[in-house]
């Protein structure tokens, strides 16, 4: 069903909801438990948007969570829940995407409003956004394998034609579950209310939760990342912009609940908490900014964004597991109950993977085997990729630069890709046959350029890595710079001399 048709059902659906007999929606009699949107709804602040790739956000929800599109033939399928009110059917994704790669092409709104999210169009800043790779963020929820959304830059979703989302000075609340394992200071990893024309239309035209280390107003205490309010032309920690809370040095949990509420006239509040245990911390609760003007009252426009700024600024990275937006201002008690519900899910990481292997999730380093260079490791330096001598006495920077996280191949999941240990979202890729560390932009070309297929070391030692899209070329060091090189060829780095040794690497434990 198209987003338009899904939205066109709304009046009937709302009537049905009021009558307690849902038409075209899951039957309430199937309720398997309570979700965040049941909590918001029972408190009189119903969800008008509910997005998650991990679970149903209503106890009775039994519809699609997201759509995946596979690269091999462009076909799509919807991924639903294992049972009403339950967790995502990740096995259905694995089966549909087997032998190829998939992206998450639609994030469905589980609320009766059907405010579905699709890849965001170009805006005042940044061009068309890409959808996220579908298998980039495997985690567990309630012991089930599920996938979150991992944004690596130039990725984001939007709905400019929504139903029920606050406009003008109407009140609203929202929460998202994100993660302090994948963030940056790019603008802007947001979830919430934004402009309907993809442009910066002025102060107060946005009301979205931000998570990351972009310190827009001083002071920001500690090293972050912080939950902030993106109210347009500023990420606010208080009515004066910067933090008024010295205890708020950021939230560094693997799973983070972040909340924002804004009454549209003179009040907003920001909270965060460990999504795996404990309660919420109130980081700010007070007046809306009055200087500069434009924020009190607000000028909300009612679009929904995920992973980007209001004007489509798309240089942020981040993780998203679930989130919802309400009509009306949720009470503190309601927000506490929603957070407790999130904690009860039991989010967790995938099973730990041994370091120093080529299994996805492993952190490892790659040591050269050529006689000249057996203490040298592949590392990035100013975005180029070279070999450097790294030892136990090396600096933390050198060790981090020389460590890589193995990911399933971005363009072929039987091969591998290498994500930078200290620049999450940046991958090793070739360009004009040289290797670089670059942010994953989601394009088919990047995915191919960043995918390498391991095979026995061509010298008889270690492992060699064939380029997926240039299969006769292998990762090689030549004058300490990294290339994909063939055994003899037109480039200096294709020299046959020492080729077998130069393309053979030892996979070691990660330096960090
Ligand atoms: O408010 C911060 C950012 O500023 C907004 O997300 C964006 O629209 C603008 O560039």
mmCIF file with all atom_site columns, C-alpha atoms in Angstrom, residues 270-377:
data_model
loop_
_atom_site.group_PDB
_atom_site.id
_atom_site.type_symbol
_atom_site.label_atom_id
_atom_site.label_alt_id
_atom_site.label_comp_id
_atom_site.label_asym_id
_atom_site.label_entity_id
_atom_site.label_seq_id
_atom_site.pdbx_PDB_ins_code
_atom_site.Cartn_x
_atom_site.Cartn_y
_atom_site.Cartn_z
_atom_site.occupancy
_atom_site.B_iso_or_equiv
_atom_site.pdbx_formal_charge
_atom_site.auth_seq_id
_atom_site.auth_comp_id
_atom_site.auth_asym_id
_atom_site.auth_atom_id
_atom_site.pdbx_PDB_model_num
ATOM 1   C CA . UNK A 1 270 ? 15.491 17.052  27.502 1.00 0.00 ? 270 UNK A CA 1
ATOM 2   C CA . UNK A 1 271 ? 16.250 13.697  29.154 1.00 0.00 ? 271 UNK A CA 1
ATOM 3   C CA . UNK A 1 272 ? 18.446 10.717  28.537 1.00 0.00 ? 272 UNK A CA 1
ATOM 4   C CA . UNK A 1 273 ? 19.007 7.347   30.113 1.00 0.00 ? 273 UNK A CA 1
ATOM 5   C CA . UNK A 1 274 ? 20.734 4.019   29.725 1.00 0.00 ? 274 UNK A CA 1
ATOM 6   C CA . UNK A 1 275 ? 18.288 2.043   27.598 1.00 0.00 ? 275 UNK A CA 1
ATOM 7   C CA . UNK A 1 276 ? 19.482 -1.186  29.247 1.00 0.00 ? 276 UNK A CA 1
ATOM 8   C CA . UNK A 1 277 ? 18.930 -0.256  32.904 1.00 0.00 ? 277 UNK A CA 1
ATOM 9   C CA . UNK A 1 278 ? 17.982 2.503   35.341 1.00 0.00 ? 278 UNK A CA 1
ATOM 10  C CA . UNK A 1 279 ? 15.914 5.625   34.871 1.00 0.00 ? 279 UNK A CA 1
ATOM 11  C CA . UNK A 1 280 ? 15.981 8.871   32.924 1.00 0.00 ? 280 UNK A CA 1
ATOM 12  C CA . UNK A 1 281 ? 18.192 11.854  33.748 1.00 0.00 ? 281 UNK A CA 1
ATOM 13  C CA . UNK A 1 282 ? 16.566 15.235  33.259 1.00 0.00 ? 282 UNK A CA 1
ATOM 14  C CA . UNK A 1 283 ? 19.229 17.299  31.478 1.00 0.00 ? 283 UNK A CA 1
ATOM 15  C CA . UNK A 1 284 ? 17.089 20.432  31.113 1.00 0.00 ? 284 UNK A CA 1
ATOM 16  C CA . UNK A 1 285 ? 13.513 21.377  31.922 1.00 0.00 ? 285 UNK A CA 1
ATOM 17  C CA . UNK A 1 286 ? 12.536 25.006  31.560 1.00 0.00 ? 286 UNK A CA 1
ATOM 18  C CA . UNK A 1 287 ? 11.898 27.934  29.279 1.00 0.00 ? 287 UNK A CA 1
ATOM 19  C CA . UNK A 1 288 ? 12.256 27.919  25.515 1.00 0.00 ? 288 UNK A CA 1
ATOM 20  C CA . UNK A 1 289 ? 14.973 30.231  24.157 1.00 0.00 ? 289 UNK A CA 1
ATOM 21  C CA . UNK A 1 290 ? 13.860 33.834  23.840 1.00 0.00 ? 290 UNK A CA 1
ATOM 22  C CA . UNK A 1 291 ? 17.094 35.275  22.479 1.00 0.00 ? 291 UNK A CA 1
ATOM 23  C CA . UNK A 1 292 ? 17.554 35.040  19.587 1.00 0.00 ? 292 UNK A CA 1
ATOM 24  C CA . UNK A 1 293 ? 13.857 35.268  18.848 1.00 0.00 ? 293 UNK A CA 1
ATOM 25  C CA . UNK A 1 294 ? 11.745 32.789  16.928 1.00 0.00 ? 294 UNK A CA 1
ATOM 26  C CA . UNK A 1 295 ? 11.619 29.901  19.385 1.00 0.00 ? 295 UNK A CA 1
ATOM 27  C CA . UNK A 1 296 ? 8.976  31.164  21.804 1.00 0.00 ? 296 UNK A CA 1
ATOM 28  C CA . UNK A 1 297 ? 6.443  30.561  20.414 1.00 0.00 ? 297 UNK A CA 1
ATOM 29  C CA . UNK A 1 298 ? 7.580  27.841  18.038 1.00 0.00 ? 298 UNK A CA 1
ATOM 30  C CA . UNK A 1 299 ? 6.804  27.619  14.316 1.00 0.00 ? 299 UNK A CA 1
ATOM 31  C CA . UNK A 1 300 ? 6.706  23.855  13.865 1.00 0.00 ? 300 UNK A CA 1
ATOM 32  C CA . UNK A 1 301 ? 6.040  22.686  10.311 1.00 0.00 ? 301 UNK A CA 1
ATOM 33  C CA . UNK A 1 302 ? 5.231  19.016  10.886 1.00 0.00 ? 302 UNK A CA 1
ATOM 34  C CA . UNK A 1 303 ? 7.574  17.085  8.603  1.00 0.00 ? 303 UNK A CA 1
ATOM 35  C CA . UNK A 1 304 ? 9.453  14.143  10.127 1.00 0.00 ? 304 UNK A CA 1
ATOM 36  C CA . UNK A 1 305 ? 13.195 13.639  9.684  1.00 0.00 ? 305 UNK A CA 1
ATOM 37  C CA . UNK A 1 306 ? 15.499 10.808  10.731 1.00 0.00 ? 306 UNK A CA 1
ATOM 38  C CA . UNK A 1 307 ? 19.315 10.953  10.560 1.00 0.00 ? 307 UNK A CA 1
ATOM 39  C CA . UNK A 1 308 ? 19.581 14.445  9.013  1.00 0.00 ? 308 UNK A CA 1
ATOM 40  C CA . UNK A 1 309 ? 19.061 18.134  9.819  1.00 0.00 ? 309 UNK A CA 1
ATOM 41  C CA . UNK A 1 310 ? 16.007 20.155  8.864  1.00 0.00 ? 310 UNK A CA 1
ATOM 42  C CA . UNK A 1 311 ? 17.695 21.549  5.749  1.00 0.00 ? 311 UNK A CA 1
ATOM 43  C CA . UNK A 1 312 ? 18.923 18.037  4.902  1.00 0.00 ? 312 UNK A CA 1
ATOM 44  C CA . UNK A 1 313 ? 22.411 18.592  6.353  1.00 0.00 ? 313 UNK A CA 1
ATOM 45  C CA . UNK A 1 314 ? 23.573 15.010  6.017  1.00 0.00 ? 314 UNK A CA 1
ATOM 46  C CA . UNK A 1 315 ? 27.073 14.647  7.408  1.00 0.00 ? 315 UNK A CA 1
ATOM 47  C CA . UNK A 1 316 ? 26.020 13.029  10.688 1.00 0.00 ? 316 UNK A CA 1
ATOM 48  C CA . UNK A 1 317 ? 26.351 9.375   11.596 1.00 0.00 ? 317 UNK A CA 1
ATOM 49  C CA . UNK A 1 318 ? 24.339 7.538   14.215 1.00 0.00 ? 318 UNK A CA 1
ATOM 50  C CA . UNK A 1 319 ? 22.281 4.520   15.196 1.00 0.00 ? 319 UNK A CA 1
ATOM 51  C CA . UNK A 1 320 ? 18.501 4.325   15.580 1.00 0.00 ? 320 UNK A CA 1
ATOM 52  C CA . UNK A 1 321 ? 16.468 1.442   16.935 1.00 0.00 ? 321 UNK A CA 1
ATOM 53  C CA . UNK A 1 322 ? 13.051 2.895   17.710 1.00 0.00 ? 322 UNK A CA 1
ATOM 54  C CA . UNK A 1 323 ? 11.272 6.194   18.298 1.00 0.00 ? 323 UNK A CA 1
ATOM 55  C CA . UNK A 1 324 ? 7.873  7.818   18.465 1.00 0.00 ? 324 UNK A CA 1
ATOM 56  C CA . UNK A 1 325 ? 6.280  11.271  18.376 1.00 0.00 ? 325 UNK A CA 1
ATOM 57  C CA . UNK A 1 326 ? 3.132  12.270  20.239 1.00 0.00 ? 326 UNK A CA 1
ATOM 58  C CA . UNK A 1 327 ? 0.243  14.632  19.967 1.00 0.00 ? 327 UNK A CA 1
ATOM 59  C CA . UNK A 1 328 ? 0.268  16.648  23.192 1.00 0.00 ? 328 UNK A CA 1
ATOM 60  C CA . UNK A 1 329 ? 2.910  17.074  25.863 1.00 0.00 ? 329 UNK A CA 1
ATOM 61  C CA . UNK A 1 330 ? 3.719  13.789  27.651 1.00 0.00 ? 330 UNK A CA 1
ATOM 62  C CA . UNK A 1 331 ? 3.983  13.910  31.426 1.00 0.00 ? 331 UNK A CA 1
ATOM 63  C CA . UNK A 1 332 ? 7.211  13.034  33.216 1.00 0.00 ? 332 UNK A CA 1
ATOM 64  C CA . UNK A 1 333 ? 5.507  9.890   34.516 1.00 0.00 ? 333 UNK A CA 1
ATOM 65  C CA . UNK A 1 334 ? 4.631  8.876   30.959 1.00 0.00 ? 334 UNK A CA 1
ATOM 66  C CA . UNK A 1 335 ? 8.204  9.407   29.773 1.00 0.00 ? 335 UNK A CA 1
ATOM 67  C CA . UNK A 1 336 ? 9.488  7.358   32.709 1.00 0.00 ? 336 UNK A CA 1
ATOM 68  C CA . UNK A 1 337 ? 7.080  4.548   31.830 1.00 0.00 ? 337 UNK A CA 1
ATOM 69  C CA . UNK A 1 338 ? 8.134  4.627   28.166 1.00 0.00 ? 338 UNK A CA 1
ATOM 70  C CA . UNK A 1 339 ? 11.793 4.414   29.194 1.00 0.00 ? 339 UNK A CA 1
ATOM 71  C CA . UNK A 1 340 ? 11.013 1.516   31.555 1.00 0.00 ? 340 UNK A CA 1
ATOM 72  C CA . UNK A 1 341 ? 9.294  -0.203  28.639 1.00 0.00 ? 341 UNK A CA 1
ATOM 73  C CA . UNK A 1 342 ? 12.429 0.272   26.515 1.00 0.00 ? 342 UNK A CA 1
ATOM 74  C CA . UNK A 1 343 ? 14.601 -1.149  29.303 1.00 0.00 ? 343 UNK A CA 1
ATOM 75  C CA . UNK A 1 344 ? 12.279 -4.159  29.562 1.00 0.00 ? 344 UNK A CA 1
ATOM 76  C CA . UNK A 1 345 ? 13.054 -5.017  25.926 1.00 0.00 ? 345 UNK A CA 1
ATOM 77  C CA . UNK A 1 346 ? 16.547 -6.097  26.893 1.00 0.00 ? 346 UNK A CA 1
ATOM 78  C CA . UNK A 1 347 ? 18.505 -4.596  24.010 1.00 0.00 ? 347 UNK A CA 1
ATOM 79  C CA . UNK A 1 348 ? 21.903 -6.191  23.616 1.00 0.00 ? 348 UNK A CA 1
ATOM 80  C CA . UNK A 1 349 ? 24.778 -6.468  21.226 1.00 0.00 ? 349 UNK A CA 1
ATOM 81  C CA . UNK A 1 350 ? 25.325 -9.386  18.924 1.00 0.00 ? 350 UNK A CA 1
ATOM 82  C CA . UNK A 1 351 ? 27.314 -12.286 20.391 1.00 0.00 ? 351 UNK A CA 1
ATOM 83  C CA . UNK A 1 352 ? 30.872 -11.142 21.042 1.00 0.00 ? 352 UNK A CA 1
ATOM 84  C CA . UNK A 1 353 ? 33.185 -11.931 18.146 1.00 0.00 ? 353 UNK A CA 1
ATOM 85  C CA . UNK A 1 354 ? 36.816 -12.895 18.735 1.00 0.00 ? 354 UNK A CA 1
ATOM 86  C CA . UNK A 1 355 ? 39.301 -10.161 17.854 1.00 0.00 ? 355 UNK A CA 1
ATOM 87  C CA . UNK A 1 356 ? 41.907 -10.920 15.215 1.00 0.00 ? 356 UNK A CA 1
ATOM 88  C CA . UNK A 1 357 ? 39.631 -12.901 12.895 1.00 0.00 ? 357 UNK A CA 1
ATOM 89  C CA . UNK A 1 358 ? 37.852 -12.059 9.664  1.00 0.00 ? 358 UNK A CA 1
ATOM 90  C CA . UNK A 1 359 ? 34.432 -12.709 11.206 1.00 0.00 ? 359 UNK A CA 1
ATOM 91  C CA . UNK A 1 360 ? 32.041 -9.747  10.987 1.00 0.00 ? 360 UNK A CA 1
ATOM 92  C CA . UNK A 1 361 ? 32.288 -7.700  14.179 1.00 0.00 ? 361 UNK A CA 1
ATOM 93  C CA . UNK A 1 362 ? 35.908 -8.620  14.874 1.00 0.00 ? 362 UNK A CA 1
ATOM 94  C CA . UNK A 1 363 ? 38.429 -5.844  15.403 1.00 0.00 ? 363 UNK A CA 1
ATOM 95  C CA . UNK A 1 364 ? 41.718 -6.736  13.773 1.00 0.00 ? 364 UNK A CA 1
ATOM 96  C CA . UNK A 1 365 ? 44.892 -5.358  12.249 1.00 0.00 ? 365 UNK A CA 1
ATOM 97  C CA . UNK A 1 366 ? 46.630 -6.408  9.042  1.00 0.00 ? 366 UNK A CA 1
ATOM 98  C CA . UNK A 1 367 ? 50.407 -6.954  9.149  1.00 0.00 ? 367 UNK A CA 1
ATOM 99  C CA . UNK A 1 368 ? 52.584 -6.963  6.032  1.00 0.00 ? 368 UNK A CA 1
ATOM 100 C CA . UNK A 1 369 ? 54.548 -10.127 5.282  1.00 0.00 ? 369 UNK A CA 1
ATOM 101 C CA . UNK A 1 370 ? 57.155 -8.837  2.816  1.00 0.00 ? 370 UNK A CA 1
ATOM 102 C CA . UNK A 1 371 ? 60.645 -9.208  4.370  1.00 0.00 ? 371 UNK A CA 1
ATOM 103 C CA . UNK A 1 372 ? 61.183 -5.440  4.390  1.00 0.00 ? 372 UNK A CA 1
ATOM 104 C CA . UNK A 1 373 ? 58.082 -4.726  6.326  1.00 0.00 ? 373 UNK A CA 1
ATOM 105 C CA . UNK A 1 374 ? 56.969 -7.352  8.813  1.00 0.00 ? 374 UNK A CA 1
ATOM 106 C CA . UNK A 1 375 ? 56.463 -4.796  11.589 1.00 0.00 ? 375 UNK A CA 1
ATOM 107 C CA . UNK A 1 376 ? 54.254 -2.592  9.412  1.00 0.00 ? 376 UNK A CA 1
ATOM 108 C CA . UNK A 1 377 ? 50.445 -2.566  9.558  1.00 0.00 ? 377 UNK A CA 1
#
